[in-house]
PDB file of C-alpha atoms in Angstrom:
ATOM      1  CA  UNK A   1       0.000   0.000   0.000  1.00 51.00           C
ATOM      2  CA  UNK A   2       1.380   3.247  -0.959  1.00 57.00           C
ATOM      3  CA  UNK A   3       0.187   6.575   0.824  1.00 78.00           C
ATOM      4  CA  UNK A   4      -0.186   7.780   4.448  1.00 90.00           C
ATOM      5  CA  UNK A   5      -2.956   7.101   6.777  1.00 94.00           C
ATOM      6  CA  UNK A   6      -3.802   9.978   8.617  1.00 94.00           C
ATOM      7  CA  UNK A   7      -4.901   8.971  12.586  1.00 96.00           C
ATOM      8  CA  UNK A   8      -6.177  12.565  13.862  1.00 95.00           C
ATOM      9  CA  UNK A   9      -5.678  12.152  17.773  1.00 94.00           C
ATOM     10  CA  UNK A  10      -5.374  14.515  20.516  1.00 90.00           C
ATOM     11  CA  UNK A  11      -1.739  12.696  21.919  1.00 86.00           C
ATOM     12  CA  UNK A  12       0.576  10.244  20.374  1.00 86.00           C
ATOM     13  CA  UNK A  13      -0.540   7.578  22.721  1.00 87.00           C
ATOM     14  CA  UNK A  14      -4.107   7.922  22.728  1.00 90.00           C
ATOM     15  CA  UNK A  15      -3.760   6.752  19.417  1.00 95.00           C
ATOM     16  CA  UNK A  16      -2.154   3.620  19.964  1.00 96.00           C
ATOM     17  CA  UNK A  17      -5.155   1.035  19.711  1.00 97.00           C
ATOM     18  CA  UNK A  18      -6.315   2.791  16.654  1.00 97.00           C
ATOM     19  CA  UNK A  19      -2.762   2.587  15.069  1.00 97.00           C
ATOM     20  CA  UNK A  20      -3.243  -1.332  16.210  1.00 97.00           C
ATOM     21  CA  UNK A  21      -6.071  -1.894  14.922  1.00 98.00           C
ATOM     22  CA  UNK A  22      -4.885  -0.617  11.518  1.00 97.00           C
ATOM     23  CA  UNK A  23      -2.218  -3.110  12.002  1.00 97.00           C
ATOM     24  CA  UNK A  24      -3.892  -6.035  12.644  1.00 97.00           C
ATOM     25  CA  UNK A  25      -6.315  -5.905   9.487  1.00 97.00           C
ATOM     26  CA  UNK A  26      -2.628  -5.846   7.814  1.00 95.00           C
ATOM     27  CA  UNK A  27      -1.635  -1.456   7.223  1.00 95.00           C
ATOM     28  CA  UNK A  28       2.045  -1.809   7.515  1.00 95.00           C
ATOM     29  CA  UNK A  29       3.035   0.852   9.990  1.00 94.00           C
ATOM     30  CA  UNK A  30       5.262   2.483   8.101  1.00 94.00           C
ATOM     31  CA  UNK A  31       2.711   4.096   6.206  1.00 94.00           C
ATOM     32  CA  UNK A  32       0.900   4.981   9.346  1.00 95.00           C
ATOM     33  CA  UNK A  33       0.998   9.160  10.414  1.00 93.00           C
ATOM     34  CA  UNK A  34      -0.697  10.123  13.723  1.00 93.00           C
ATOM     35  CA  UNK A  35      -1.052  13.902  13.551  1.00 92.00           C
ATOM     36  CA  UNK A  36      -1.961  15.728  16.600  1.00 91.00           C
ATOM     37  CA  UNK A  37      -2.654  19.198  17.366  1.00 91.00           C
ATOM     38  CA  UNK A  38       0.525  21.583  17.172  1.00 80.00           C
ATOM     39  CA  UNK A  39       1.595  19.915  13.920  1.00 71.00           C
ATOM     40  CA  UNK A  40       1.384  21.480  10.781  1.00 66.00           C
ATOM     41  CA  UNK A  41      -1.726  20.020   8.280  1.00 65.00           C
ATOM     42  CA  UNK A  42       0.113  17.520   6.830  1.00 62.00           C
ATOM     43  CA  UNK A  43       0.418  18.006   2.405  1.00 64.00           C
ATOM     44  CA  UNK A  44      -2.424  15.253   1.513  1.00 63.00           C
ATOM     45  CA  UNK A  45      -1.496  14.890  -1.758  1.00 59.00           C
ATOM     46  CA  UNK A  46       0.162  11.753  -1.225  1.00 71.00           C
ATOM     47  CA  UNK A  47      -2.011  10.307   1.738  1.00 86.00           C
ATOM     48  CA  UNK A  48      -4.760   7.501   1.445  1.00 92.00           C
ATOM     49  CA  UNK A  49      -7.102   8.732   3.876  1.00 95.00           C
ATOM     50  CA  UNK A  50      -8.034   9.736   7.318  1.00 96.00           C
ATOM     51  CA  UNK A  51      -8.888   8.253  10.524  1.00 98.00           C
ATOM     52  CA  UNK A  52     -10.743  10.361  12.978  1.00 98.00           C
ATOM     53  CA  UNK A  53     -10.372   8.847  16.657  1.00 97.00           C
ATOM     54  CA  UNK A  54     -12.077   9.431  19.921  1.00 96.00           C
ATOM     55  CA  UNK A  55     -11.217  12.082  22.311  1.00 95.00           C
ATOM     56  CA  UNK A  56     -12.625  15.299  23.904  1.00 96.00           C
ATOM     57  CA  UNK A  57     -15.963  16.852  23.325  1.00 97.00           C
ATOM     58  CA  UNK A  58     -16.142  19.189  19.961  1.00 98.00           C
ATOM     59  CA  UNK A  59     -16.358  23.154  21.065  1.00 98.00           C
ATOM     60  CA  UNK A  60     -20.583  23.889  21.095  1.00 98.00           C
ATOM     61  CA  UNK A  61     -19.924  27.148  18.800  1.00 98.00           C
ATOM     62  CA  UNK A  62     -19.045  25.167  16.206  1.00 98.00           C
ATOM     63  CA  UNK A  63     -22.350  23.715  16.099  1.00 98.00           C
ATOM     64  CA  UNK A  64     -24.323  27.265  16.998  1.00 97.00           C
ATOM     65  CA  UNK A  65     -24.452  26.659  21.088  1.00 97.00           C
ATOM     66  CA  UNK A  66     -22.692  28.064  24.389  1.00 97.00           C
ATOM     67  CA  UNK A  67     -21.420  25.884  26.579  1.00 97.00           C
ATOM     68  CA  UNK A  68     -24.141  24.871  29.002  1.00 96.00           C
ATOM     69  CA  UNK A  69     -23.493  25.560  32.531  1.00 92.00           C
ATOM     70  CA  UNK A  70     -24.236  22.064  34.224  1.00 88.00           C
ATOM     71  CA  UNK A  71     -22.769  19.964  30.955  1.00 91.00           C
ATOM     72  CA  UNK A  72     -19.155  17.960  31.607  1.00 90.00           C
ATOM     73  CA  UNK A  73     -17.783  19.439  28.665  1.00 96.00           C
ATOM     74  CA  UNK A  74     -14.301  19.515  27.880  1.00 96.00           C
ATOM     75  CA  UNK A  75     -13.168  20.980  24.678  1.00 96.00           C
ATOM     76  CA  UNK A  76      -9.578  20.971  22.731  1.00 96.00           C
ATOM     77  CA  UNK A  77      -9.778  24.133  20.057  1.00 97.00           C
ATOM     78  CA  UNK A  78      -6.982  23.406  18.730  1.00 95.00           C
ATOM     79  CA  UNK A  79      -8.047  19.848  17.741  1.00 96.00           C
ATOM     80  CA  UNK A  80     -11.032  21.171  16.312  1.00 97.00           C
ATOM     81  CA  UNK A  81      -8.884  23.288  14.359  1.00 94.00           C
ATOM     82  CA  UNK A  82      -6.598  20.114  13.478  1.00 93.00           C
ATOM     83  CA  UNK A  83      -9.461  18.433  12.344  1.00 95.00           C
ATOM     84  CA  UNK A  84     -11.683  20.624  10.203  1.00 95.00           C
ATOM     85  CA  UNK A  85      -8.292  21.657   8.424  1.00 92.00           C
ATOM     86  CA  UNK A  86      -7.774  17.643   7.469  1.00 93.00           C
ATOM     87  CA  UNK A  87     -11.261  17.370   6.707  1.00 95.00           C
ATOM     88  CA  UNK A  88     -11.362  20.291   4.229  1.00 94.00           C
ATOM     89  CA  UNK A  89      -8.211  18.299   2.329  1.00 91.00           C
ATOM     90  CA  UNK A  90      -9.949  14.685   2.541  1.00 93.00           C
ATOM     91  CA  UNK A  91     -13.311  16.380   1.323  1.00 95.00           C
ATOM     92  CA  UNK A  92     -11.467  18.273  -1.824  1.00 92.00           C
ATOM     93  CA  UNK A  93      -9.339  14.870  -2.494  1.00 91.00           C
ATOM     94  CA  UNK A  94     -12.143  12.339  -1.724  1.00 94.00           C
ATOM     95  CA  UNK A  95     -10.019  10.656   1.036  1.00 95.00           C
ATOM     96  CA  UNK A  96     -12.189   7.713   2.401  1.00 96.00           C
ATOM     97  CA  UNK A  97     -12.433   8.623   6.019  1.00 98.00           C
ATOM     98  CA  UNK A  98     -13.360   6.169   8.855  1.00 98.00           C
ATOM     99  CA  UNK A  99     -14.735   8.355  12.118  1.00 98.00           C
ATOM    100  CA  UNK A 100     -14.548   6.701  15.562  1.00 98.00           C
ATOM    101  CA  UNK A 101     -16.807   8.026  18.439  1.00 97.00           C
ATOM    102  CA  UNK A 102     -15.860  11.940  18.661  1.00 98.00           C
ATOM    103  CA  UNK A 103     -14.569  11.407  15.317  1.00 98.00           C
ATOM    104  CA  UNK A 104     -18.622  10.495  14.127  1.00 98.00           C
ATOM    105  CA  UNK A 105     -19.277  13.651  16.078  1.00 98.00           C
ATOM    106  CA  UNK A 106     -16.832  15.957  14.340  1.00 98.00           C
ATOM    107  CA  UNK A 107     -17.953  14.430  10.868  1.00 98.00           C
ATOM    108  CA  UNK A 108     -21.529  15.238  11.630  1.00 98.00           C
ATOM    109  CA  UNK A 109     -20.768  18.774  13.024  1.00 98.00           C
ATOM    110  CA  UNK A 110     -18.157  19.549  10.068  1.00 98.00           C
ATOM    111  CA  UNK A 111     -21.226  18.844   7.776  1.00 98.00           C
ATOM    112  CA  UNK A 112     -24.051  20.979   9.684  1.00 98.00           C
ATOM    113  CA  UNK A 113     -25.626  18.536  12.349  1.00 98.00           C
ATOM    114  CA  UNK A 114     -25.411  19.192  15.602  1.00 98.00           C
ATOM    115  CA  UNK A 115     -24.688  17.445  18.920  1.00 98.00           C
ATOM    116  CA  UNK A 116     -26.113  16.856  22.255  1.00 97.00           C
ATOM    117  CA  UNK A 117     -23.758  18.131  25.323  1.00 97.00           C
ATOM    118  CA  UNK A 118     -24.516  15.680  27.387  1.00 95.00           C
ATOM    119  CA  UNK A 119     -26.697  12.973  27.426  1.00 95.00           C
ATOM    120  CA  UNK A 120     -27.532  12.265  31.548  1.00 93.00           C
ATOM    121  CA  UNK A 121     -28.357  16.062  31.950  1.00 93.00           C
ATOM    122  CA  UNK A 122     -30.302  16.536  28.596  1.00 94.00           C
ATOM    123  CA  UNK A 123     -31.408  13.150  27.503  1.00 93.00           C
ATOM    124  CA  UNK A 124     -31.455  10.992  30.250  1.00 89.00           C
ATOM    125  CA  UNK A 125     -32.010   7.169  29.746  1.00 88.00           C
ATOM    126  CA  UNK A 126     -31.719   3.798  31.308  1.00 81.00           C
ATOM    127  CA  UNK A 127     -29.333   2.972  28.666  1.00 85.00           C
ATOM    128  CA  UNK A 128     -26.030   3.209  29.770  1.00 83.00           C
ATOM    129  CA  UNK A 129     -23.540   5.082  27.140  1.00 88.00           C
ATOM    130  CA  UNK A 130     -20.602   5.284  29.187  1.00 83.00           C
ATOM    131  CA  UNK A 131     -18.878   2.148  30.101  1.00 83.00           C
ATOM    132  CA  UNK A 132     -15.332   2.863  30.339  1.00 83.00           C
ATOM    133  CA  UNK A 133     -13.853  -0.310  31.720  1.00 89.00           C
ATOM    134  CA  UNK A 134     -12.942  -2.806  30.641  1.00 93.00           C
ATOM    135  CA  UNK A 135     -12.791  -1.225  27.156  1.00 92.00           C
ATOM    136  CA  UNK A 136     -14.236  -4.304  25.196  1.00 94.00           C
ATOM    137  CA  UNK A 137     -17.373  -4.598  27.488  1.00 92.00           C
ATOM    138  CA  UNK A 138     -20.274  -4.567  25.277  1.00 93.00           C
ATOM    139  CA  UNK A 139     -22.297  -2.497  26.843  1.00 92.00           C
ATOM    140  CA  UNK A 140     -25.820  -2.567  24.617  1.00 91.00           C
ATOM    141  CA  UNK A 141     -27.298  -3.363  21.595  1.00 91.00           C
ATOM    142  CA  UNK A 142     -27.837  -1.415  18.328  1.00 93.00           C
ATOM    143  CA  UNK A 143     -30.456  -1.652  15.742  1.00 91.00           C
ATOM    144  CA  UNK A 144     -29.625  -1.927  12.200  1.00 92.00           C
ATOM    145  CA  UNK A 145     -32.395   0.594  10.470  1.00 91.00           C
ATOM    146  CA  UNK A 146     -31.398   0.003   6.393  1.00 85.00           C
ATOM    147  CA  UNK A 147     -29.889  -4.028   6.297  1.00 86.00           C
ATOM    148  CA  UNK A 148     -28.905  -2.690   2.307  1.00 86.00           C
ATOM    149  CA  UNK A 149     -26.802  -0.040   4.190  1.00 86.00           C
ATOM    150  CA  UNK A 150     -22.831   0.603   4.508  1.00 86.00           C
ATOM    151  CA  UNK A 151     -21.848  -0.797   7.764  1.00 88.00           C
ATOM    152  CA  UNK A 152     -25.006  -2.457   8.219  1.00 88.00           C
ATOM    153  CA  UNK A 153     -24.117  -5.851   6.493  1.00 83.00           C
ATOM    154  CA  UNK A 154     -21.000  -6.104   9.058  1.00 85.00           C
ATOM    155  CA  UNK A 155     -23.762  -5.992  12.018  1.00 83.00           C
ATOM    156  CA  UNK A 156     -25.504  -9.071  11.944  1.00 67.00           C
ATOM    157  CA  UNK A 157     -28.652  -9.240  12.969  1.00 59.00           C
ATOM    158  CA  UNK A 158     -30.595  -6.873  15.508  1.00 51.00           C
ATOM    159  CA  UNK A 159     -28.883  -7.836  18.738  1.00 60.00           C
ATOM    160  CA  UNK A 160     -25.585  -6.536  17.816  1.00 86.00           C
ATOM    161  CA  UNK A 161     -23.899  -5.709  20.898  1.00 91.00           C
ATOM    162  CA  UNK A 162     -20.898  -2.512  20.894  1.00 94.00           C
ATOM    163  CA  UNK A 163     -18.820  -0.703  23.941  1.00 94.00           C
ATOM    164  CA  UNK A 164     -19.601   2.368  24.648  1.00 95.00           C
ATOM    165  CA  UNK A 165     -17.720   5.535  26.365  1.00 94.00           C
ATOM    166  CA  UNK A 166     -19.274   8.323  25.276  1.00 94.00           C
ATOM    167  CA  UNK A 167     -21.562  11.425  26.973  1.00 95.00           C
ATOM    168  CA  UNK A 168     -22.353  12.892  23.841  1.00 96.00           C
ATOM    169  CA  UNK A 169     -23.850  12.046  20.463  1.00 97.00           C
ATOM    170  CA  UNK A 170     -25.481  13.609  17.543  1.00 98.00           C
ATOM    171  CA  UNK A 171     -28.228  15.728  18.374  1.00 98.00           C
ATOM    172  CA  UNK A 172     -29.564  16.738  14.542  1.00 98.00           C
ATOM    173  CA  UNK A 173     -27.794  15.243  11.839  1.00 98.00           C
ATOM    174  CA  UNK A 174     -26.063  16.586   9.415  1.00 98.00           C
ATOM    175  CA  UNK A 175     -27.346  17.101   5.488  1.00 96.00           C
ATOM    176  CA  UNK A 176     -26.373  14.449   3.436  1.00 95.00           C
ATOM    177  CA  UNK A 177     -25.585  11.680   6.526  1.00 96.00           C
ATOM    178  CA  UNK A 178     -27.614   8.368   6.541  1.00 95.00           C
ATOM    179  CA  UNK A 179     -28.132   6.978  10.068  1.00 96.00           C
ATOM    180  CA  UNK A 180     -27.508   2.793   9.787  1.00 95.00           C
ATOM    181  CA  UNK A 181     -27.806   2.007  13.522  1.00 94.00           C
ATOM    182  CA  UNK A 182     -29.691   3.212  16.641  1.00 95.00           C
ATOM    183  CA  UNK A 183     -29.387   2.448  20.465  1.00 95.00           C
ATOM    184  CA  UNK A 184     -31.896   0.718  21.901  1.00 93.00           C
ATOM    185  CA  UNK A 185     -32.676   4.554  23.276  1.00 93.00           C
ATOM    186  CA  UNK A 186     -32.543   6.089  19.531  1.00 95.00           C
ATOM    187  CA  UNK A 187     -29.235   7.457  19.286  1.00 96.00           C
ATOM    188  CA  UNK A 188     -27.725   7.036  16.282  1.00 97.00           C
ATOM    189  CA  UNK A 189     -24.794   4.896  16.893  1.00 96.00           C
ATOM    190  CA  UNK A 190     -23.605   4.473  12.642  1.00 96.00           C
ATOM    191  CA  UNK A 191     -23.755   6.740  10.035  1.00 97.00           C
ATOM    192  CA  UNK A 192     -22.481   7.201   6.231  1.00 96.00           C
ATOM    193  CA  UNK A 193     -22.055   9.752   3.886  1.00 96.00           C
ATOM    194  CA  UNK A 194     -24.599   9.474   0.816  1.00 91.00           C
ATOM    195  CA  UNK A 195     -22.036  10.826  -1.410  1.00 77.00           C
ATOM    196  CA  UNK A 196     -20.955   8.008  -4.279  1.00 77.00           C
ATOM    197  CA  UNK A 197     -17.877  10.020  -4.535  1.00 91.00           C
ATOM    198  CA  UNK A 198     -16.818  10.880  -0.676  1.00 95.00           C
ATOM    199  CA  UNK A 199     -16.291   7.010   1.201  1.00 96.00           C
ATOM    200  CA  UNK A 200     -17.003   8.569   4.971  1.00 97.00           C
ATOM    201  CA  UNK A 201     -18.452   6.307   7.575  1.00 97.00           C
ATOM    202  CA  UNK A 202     -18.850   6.696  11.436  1.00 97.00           C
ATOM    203  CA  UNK A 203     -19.150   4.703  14.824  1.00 97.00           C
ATOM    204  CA  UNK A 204     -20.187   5.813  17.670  1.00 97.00           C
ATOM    205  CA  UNK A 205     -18.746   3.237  19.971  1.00 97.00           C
ATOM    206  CA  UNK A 206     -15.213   2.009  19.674  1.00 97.00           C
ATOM    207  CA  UNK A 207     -14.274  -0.887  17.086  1.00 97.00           C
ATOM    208  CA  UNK A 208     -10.666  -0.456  17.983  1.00 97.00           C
ATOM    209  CA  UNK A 209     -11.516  -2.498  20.835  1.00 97.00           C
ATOM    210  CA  UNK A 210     -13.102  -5.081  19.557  1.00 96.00           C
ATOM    211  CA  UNK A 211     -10.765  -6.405  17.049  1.00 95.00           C
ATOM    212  CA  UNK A 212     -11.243 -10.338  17.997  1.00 94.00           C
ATOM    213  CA  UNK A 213     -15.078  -9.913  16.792  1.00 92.00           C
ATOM    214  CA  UNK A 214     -15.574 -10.646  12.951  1.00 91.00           C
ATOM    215  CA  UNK A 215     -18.254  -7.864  12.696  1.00 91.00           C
ATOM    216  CA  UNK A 216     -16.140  -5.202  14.130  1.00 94.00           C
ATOM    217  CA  UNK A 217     -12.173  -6.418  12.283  1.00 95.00           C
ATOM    218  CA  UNK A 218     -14.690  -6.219   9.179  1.00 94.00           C
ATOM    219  CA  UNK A 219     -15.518  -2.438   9.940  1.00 96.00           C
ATOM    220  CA  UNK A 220     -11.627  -2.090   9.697  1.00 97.00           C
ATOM    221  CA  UNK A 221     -11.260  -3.929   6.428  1.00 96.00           C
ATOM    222  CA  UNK A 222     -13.687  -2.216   4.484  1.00 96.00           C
ATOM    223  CA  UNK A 223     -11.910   1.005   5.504  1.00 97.00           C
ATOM    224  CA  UNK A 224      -8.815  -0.879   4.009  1.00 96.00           C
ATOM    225  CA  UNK A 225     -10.331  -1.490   0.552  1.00 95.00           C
ATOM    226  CA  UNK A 226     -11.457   1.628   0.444  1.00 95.00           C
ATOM    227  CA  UNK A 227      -8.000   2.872   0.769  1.00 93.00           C
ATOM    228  CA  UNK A 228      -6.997   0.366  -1.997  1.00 89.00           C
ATOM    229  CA  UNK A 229      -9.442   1.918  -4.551  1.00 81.00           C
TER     230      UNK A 229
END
């Protein structure tokens, strides 16, 4: 495989199980670039595509909101800033790009959806959407809504079980995003991008984990073939 990977990450070693998981559906490493915030936007002429990982909470603004006062948010700007520069190159160069967690939040903001700050305080539910440890727990189901969908054929049948660390999720979505999964509670835990030309998909839980389960290594290799195309 020629090309860089991109794996947008707030540290070097938060993106170690992502950079793992890369390596275990067989991306050699040396084409692997984790780009944090303080580096310069990488030139993307000769890169492959992007991987957006989990992390921090997105800045409200960008999506039209102040902060609420009694929401656990905790923003990084300058990752923001990281990321909506890469995503303005992968959009122009129709990079696939595979979005993890905040990464499926970022994608949906970047493209005019919106999230909610915090689920306990605004949507509370008996659904429980952040599991931290262990990080392969599989915390609840989701519900595949379109069986012909992206993503959806790797999620067999309708008791799929994912992990799930996460206080926020996507409040409206964004034009042009197709939700393929749901939480037992509604949220929409996969989407895609309904662009023949732009290969963008997004999880909301986190597949890097679960890397021994067929459905989930499969996630991983379609992102592969896309970058082979």
């Amino acid at each position: 495989m020629s090309g860089e990977i991109l794996v947008a990450t707030g540290t070097d070693e938060y993106a170690v199980p992502y950079v793992e998981a890369l390596q275990a559906v067989g991306v050699p490493s040396e084409v692997i670039r984790v780009v944090s915030p303080g580096e310069a936007v990488p030139e993307l002429c000769f890169a492959k595509g992007l991987l957006l990982c989990g992390g921090v909470d997105v800045v409200p603004a960008r999506y039209g909101e102040e902060t609420l006062p009694d929401a656990e948010v905790e923003t990084f700007p300058e990752r923001d800033d990281l990321e909506w520069s890469l995503l303005d190159a992968a959009r122009a160069a129709r990079l696939p790009v595979w979005a993890i967690c905040r990464g499926l939040q970022v994608v949906n903001v970047y493209l005019g959806g919106s999230l909610w700050q915090d689920l306990p305080t605004q949507r509370p539910s008996a659904v429980e959407h952040s599991l931290t440890e262990p990080k392969n727990l599989l915390a609840h189901a989701v519900r595949v809504l379109d069986p012909g969908a992206p993503i959806a054929e790797r999620l067999t049948g309708d008791k799929t079980k994912v992990n799930s660390r996460h206080h926020q999720a996507i409040k409206r979505l964004a034009p042009g995003l197709v939700p393929v999964a749901e939480s037992p509670d509604g949220l929409i835990e996969a989407a895609v991008l309904a662009d023949s030309g732009w290969w963008v998909r997004g999880v909301q839980w986190h597949p890097e984990n679960l890397i021994a389960l067929d459905p989930q290594r499969a996630l991983w290799t379609d992102f592969v073939r896309a970058l082979e195309k």
